[in-house]
mmCIF file of C-alpha atoms in Angstrom:
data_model
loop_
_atom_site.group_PDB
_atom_site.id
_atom_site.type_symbol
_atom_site.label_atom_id
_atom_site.label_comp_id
_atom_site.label_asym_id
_atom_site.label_seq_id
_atom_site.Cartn_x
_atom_site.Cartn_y
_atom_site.Cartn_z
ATOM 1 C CA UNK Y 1 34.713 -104.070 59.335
ATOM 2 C CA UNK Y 2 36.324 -100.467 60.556
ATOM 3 C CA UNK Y 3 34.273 -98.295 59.323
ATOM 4 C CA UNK Y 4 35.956 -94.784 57.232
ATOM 5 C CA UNK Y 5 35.486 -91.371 59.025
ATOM 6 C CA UNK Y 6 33.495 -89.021 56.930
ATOM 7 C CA UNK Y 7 34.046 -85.471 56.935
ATOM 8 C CA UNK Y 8 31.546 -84.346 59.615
ATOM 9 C CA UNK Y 9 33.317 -86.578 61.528
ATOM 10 C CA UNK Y 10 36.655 -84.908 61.975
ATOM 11 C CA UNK Y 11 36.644 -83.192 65.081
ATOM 12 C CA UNK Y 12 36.390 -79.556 65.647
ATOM 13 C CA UNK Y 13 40.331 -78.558 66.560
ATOM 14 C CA UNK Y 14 41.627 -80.639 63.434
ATOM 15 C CA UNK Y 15 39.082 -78.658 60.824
ATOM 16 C CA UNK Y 16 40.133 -75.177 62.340
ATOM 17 C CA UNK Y 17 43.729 -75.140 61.010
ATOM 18 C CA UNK Y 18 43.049 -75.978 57.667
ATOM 19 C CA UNK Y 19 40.510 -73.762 56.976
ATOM 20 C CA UNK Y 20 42.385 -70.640 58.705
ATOM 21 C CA UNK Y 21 45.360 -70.302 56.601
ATOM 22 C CA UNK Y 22 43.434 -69.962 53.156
ATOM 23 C CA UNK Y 23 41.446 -67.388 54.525
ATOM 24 C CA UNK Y 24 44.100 -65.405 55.721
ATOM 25 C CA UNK Y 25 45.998 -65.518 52.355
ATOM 26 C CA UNK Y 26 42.776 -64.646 50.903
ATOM 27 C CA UNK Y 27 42.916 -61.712 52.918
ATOM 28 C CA UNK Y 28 46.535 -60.773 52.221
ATOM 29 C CA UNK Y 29 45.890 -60.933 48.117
ATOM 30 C CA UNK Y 30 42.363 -58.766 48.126
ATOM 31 C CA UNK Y 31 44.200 -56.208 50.927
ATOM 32 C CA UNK Y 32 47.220 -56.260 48.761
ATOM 33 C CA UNK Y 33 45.031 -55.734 45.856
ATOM 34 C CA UNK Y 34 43.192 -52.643 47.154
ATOM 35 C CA UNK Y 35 46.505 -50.934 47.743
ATOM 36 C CA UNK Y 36 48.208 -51.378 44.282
ATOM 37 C CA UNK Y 37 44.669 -50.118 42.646
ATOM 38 C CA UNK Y 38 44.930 -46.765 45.167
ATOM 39 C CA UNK Y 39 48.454 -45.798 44.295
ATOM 40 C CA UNK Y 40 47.621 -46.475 40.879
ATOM 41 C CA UNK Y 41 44.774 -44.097 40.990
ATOM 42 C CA UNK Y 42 47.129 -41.587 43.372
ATOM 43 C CA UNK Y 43 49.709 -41.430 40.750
ATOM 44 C CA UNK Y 44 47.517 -41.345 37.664
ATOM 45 C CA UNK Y 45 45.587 -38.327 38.872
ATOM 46 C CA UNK Y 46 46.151 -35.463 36.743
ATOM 47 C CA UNK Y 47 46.685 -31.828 38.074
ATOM 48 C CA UNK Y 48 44.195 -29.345 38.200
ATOM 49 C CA UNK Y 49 44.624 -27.056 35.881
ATOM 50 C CA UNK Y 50 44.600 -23.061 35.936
ATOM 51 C CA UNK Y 51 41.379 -21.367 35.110
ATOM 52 C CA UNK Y 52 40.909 -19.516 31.568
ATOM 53 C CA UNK Y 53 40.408 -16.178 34.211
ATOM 54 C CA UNK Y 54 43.437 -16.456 36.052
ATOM 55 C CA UNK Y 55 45.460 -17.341 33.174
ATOM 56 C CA UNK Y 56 43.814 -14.928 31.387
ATOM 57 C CA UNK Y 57 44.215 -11.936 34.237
ATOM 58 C CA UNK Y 58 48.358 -13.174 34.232
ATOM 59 C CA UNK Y 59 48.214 -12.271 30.558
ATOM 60 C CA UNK Y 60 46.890 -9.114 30.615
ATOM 61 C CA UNK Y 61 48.830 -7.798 33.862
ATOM 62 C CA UNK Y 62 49.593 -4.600 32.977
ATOM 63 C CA UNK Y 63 53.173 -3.322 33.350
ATOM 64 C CA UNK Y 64 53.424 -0.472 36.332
ATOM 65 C CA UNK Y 65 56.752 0.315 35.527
ATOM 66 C CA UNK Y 66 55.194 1.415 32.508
ATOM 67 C CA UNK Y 67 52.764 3.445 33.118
ATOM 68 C CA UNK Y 68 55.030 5.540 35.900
ATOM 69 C CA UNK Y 69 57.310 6.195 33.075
ATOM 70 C CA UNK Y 70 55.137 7.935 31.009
ATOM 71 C CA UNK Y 71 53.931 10.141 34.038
ATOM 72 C CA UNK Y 72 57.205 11.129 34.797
ATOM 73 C CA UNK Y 73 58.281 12.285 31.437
ATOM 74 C CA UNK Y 74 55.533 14.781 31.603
ATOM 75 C CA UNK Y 75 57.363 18.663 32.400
ATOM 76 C CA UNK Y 76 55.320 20.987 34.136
ATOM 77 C CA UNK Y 77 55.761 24.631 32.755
ATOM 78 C CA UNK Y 78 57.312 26.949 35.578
ATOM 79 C CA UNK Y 79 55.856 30.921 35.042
ATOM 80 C CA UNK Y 80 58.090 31.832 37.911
ATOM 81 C CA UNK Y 81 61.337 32.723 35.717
ATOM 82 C CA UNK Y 82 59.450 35.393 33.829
ATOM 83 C CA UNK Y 83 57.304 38.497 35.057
ATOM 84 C CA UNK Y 84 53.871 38.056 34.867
ATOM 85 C CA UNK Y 85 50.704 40.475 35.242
ATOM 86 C CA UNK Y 86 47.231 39.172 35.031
ATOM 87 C CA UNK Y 87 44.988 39.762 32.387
ATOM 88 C CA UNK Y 88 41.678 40.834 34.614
ATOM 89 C CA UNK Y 89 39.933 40.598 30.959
ATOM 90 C CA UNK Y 90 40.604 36.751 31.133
ATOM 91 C CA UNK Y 91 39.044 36.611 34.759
ATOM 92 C CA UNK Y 92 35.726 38.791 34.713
ATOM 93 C CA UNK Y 93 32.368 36.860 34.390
ATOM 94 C CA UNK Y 94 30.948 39.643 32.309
ATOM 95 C CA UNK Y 95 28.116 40.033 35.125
ATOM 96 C CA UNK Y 96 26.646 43.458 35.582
ATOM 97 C CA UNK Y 97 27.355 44.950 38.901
ATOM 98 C CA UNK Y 98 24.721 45.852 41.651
ATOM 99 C CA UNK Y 99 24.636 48.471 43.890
ATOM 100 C CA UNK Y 100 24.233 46.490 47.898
ATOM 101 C CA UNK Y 101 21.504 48.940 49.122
ATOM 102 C CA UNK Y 102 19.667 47.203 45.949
ATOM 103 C CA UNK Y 103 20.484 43.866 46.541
ATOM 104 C CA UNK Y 104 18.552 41.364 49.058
ATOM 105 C CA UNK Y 105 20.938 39.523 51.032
ATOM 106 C CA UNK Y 106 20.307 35.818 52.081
ATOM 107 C CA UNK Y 107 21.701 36.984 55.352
ATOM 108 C CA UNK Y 108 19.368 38.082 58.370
ATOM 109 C CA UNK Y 109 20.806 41.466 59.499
ATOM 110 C CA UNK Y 110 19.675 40.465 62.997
ATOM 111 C CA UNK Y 111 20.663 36.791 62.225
ATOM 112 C CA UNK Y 112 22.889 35.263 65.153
ATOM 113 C CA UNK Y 113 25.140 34.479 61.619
ATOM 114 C CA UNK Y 114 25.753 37.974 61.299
ATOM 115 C CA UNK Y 115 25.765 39.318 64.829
ATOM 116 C CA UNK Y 116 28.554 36.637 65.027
ATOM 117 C CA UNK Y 117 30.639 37.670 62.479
ATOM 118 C CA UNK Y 118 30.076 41.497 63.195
ATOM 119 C CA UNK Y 119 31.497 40.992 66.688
ATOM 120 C CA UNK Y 120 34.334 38.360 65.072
ATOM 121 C CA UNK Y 121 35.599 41.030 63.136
ATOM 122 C CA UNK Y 122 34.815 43.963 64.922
ATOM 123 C CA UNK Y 123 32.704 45.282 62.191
ATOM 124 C CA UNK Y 124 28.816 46.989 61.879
ATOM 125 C CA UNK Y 125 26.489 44.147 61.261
ATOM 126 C CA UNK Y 126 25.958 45.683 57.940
ATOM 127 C CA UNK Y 127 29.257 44.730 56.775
ATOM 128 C CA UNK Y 128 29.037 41.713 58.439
ATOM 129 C CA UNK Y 129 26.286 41.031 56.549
ATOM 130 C CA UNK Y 130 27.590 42.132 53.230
ATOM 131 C CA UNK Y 131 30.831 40.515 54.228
ATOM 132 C CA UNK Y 132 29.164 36.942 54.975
ATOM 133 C CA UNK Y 133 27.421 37.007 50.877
ATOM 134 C CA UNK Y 134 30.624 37.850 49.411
ATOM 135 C CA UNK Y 135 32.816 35.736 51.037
ATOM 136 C CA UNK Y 136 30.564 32.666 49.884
ATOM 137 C CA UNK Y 137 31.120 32.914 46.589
ATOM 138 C CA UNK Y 138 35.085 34.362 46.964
ATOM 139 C CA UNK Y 139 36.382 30.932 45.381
ATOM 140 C CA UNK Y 140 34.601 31.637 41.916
ATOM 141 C CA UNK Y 141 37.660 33.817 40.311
ATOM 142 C CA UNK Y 142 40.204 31.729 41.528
ATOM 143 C CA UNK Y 143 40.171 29.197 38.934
ATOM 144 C CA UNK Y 144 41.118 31.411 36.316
ATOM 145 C CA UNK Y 145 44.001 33.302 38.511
ATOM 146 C CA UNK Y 146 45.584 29.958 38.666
ATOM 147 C CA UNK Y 147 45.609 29.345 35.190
ATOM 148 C CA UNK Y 148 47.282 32.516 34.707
ATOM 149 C CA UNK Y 149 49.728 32.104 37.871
ATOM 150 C CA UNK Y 150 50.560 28.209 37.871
ATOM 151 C CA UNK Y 151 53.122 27.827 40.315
ATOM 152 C CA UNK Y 152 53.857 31.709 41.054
ATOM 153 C CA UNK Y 153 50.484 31.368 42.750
ATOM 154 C CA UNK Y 154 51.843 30.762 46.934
ATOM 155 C CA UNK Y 155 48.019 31.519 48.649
ATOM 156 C CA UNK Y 156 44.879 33.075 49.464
ATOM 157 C CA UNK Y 157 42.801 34.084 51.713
ATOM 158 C CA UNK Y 158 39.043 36.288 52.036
ATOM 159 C CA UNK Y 159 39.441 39.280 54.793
ATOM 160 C CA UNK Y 160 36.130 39.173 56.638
ATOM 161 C CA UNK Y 161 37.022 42.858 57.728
ATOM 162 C CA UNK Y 162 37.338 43.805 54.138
ATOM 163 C CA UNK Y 163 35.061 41.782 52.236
ATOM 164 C CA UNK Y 164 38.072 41.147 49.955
ATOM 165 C CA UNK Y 165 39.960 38.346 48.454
ATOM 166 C CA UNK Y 166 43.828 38.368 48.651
ATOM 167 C CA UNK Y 167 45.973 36.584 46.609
ATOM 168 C CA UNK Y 168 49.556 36.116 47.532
ATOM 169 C CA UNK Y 169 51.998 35.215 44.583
ATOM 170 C CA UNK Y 170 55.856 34.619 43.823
ATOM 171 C CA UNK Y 171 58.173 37.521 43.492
ATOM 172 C CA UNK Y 172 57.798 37.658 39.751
ATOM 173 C CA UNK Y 173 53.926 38.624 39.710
ATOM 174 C CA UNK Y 174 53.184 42.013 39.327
ATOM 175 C CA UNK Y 175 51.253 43.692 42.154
ATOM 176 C CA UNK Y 176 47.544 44.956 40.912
ATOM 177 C CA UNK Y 177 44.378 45.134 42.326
ATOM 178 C CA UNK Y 178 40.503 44.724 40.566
ATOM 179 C CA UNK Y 179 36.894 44.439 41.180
ATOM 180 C CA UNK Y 180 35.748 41.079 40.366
ATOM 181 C CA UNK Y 181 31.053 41.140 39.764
ATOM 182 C CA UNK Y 182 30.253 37.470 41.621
ATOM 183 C CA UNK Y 183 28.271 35.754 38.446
ATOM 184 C CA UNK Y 184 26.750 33.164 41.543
ATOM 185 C CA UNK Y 185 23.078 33.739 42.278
ATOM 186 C CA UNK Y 186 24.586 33.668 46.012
ATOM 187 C CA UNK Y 187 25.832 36.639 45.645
ATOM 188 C CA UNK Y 188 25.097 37.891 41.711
ATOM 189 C CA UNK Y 189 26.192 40.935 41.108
ATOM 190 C CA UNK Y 190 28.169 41.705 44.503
ATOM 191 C CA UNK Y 191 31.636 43.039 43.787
ATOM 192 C CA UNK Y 192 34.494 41.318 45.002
ATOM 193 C CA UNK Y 193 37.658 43.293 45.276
ATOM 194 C CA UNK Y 194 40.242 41.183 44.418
ATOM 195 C CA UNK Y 195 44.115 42.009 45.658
ATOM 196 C CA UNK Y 196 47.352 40.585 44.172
ATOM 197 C CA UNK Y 197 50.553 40.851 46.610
ATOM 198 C CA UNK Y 198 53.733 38.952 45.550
ATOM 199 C CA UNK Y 199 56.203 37.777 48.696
ATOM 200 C CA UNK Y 200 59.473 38.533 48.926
ATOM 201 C CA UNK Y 201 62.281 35.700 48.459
ATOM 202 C CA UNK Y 202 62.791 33.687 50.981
ATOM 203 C CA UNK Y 203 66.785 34.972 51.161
ATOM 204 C CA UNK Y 204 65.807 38.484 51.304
ATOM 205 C CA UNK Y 205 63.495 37.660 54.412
ATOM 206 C CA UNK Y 206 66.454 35.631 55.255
ATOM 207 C CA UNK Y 207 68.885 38.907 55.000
ATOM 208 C CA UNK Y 208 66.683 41.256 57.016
ATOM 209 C CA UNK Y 209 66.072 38.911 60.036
ATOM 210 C CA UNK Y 210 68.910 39.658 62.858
ATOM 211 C CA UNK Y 211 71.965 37.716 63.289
ATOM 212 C CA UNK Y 212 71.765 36.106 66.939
ATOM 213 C CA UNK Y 213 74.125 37.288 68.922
#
């Protein structure tokens, strides 16, 4: 009696066929799977929202435009269309004056400082001592001649020769002259002469320059 072949008994080459082609369509469901579940999870990810800061600093932005408005609607007040004459009242510092043979200046007389600026200026080291104190504390009155001069204030300058501050103005300032008493400990109670010289307009400097020929 022919016997029945049993399953081990199929050979090798027969087996391989039938087994491959489920496993490959296994293969095609699960990879097909994975990349359903991916673009599901591409397309259901939500944005990132803006911080509470930055929405916060987009808020409160301030406007620019804004703010240059309200500078330039500001007028400054011009004392150049009116004559003016300083009130030397409004600029003294109330300090006593002392006499400079009384005074001890932080300046060496034989100091290479004041040899320096004797020879500079072709002074006697005395004054170029004297000259040296004063002219360290020669800013202190000028805070108060601009608030009386605004814009009809042009310069200034200290005169090492002179020990004196000059202040040059706008045609409308009335020429004067004062002793100003340094209030600094610098130089406390030092005088400072103070000058005021207005300039001419710039069209009469214009009209008394040659013509070229």
């Amino acid at each position: 009696m022919q016997t029945q072949k049993t399953f081990n008994q199929w050979p090798l080459k027969k087996l391989l066929p039938a087994l491959t082609l489920p496993m490959a369509l296994t293969s095609m469901l699960l990879l097909s799977g994975c990349n359903e579940q991916a673009a599901i999870n591409t397309e259901a990810q939500p944005e990132v929202p803006q911080t509470s800061e930055a929405t916060a600093a987009s808020e409160v932005e301030p406007d620019s435009s804004a703010d240059t408005n309200e500078l330039d609607t500001g007028e400054q007040v011009s004392t150049r269309n009116q004559p003016l004459s300083i009130d030397w009242s409004r600029i003294d510092s109330g300090q006593k004056p002392v006499a400079t043979e009384d005074f001890t200046y932080p300046f060496e007389l034989e100091g290479d400082s004041v040899k320096s600026q004797a020879k500079f200026s072709d002074i006697s080291p005395k004054q170029a001592q004297h000259s040296l104190t004063v002219g360290m504390a020669s800013n202190e009155p000028l805070e108060k001649l601009l608030d009386q001069l605004g814009d009809s204030y042009l310069s200034h300058k200290f005169s090492e020769s002179e020990a004196k501050l000059i202040v040059y103005t706008t045609p409308n300032v009335k020429p004067s002259q004062h002793d100003y008493v340094i209030a600094h400990e610098f130089a406390q109670g030092l005088t400072l002469p103070i000058e005021i010289i207005p300039q001419p307009k710039t069209e009469d400097l214009e009209s008394t320059q040659p013509d070229d020929q």
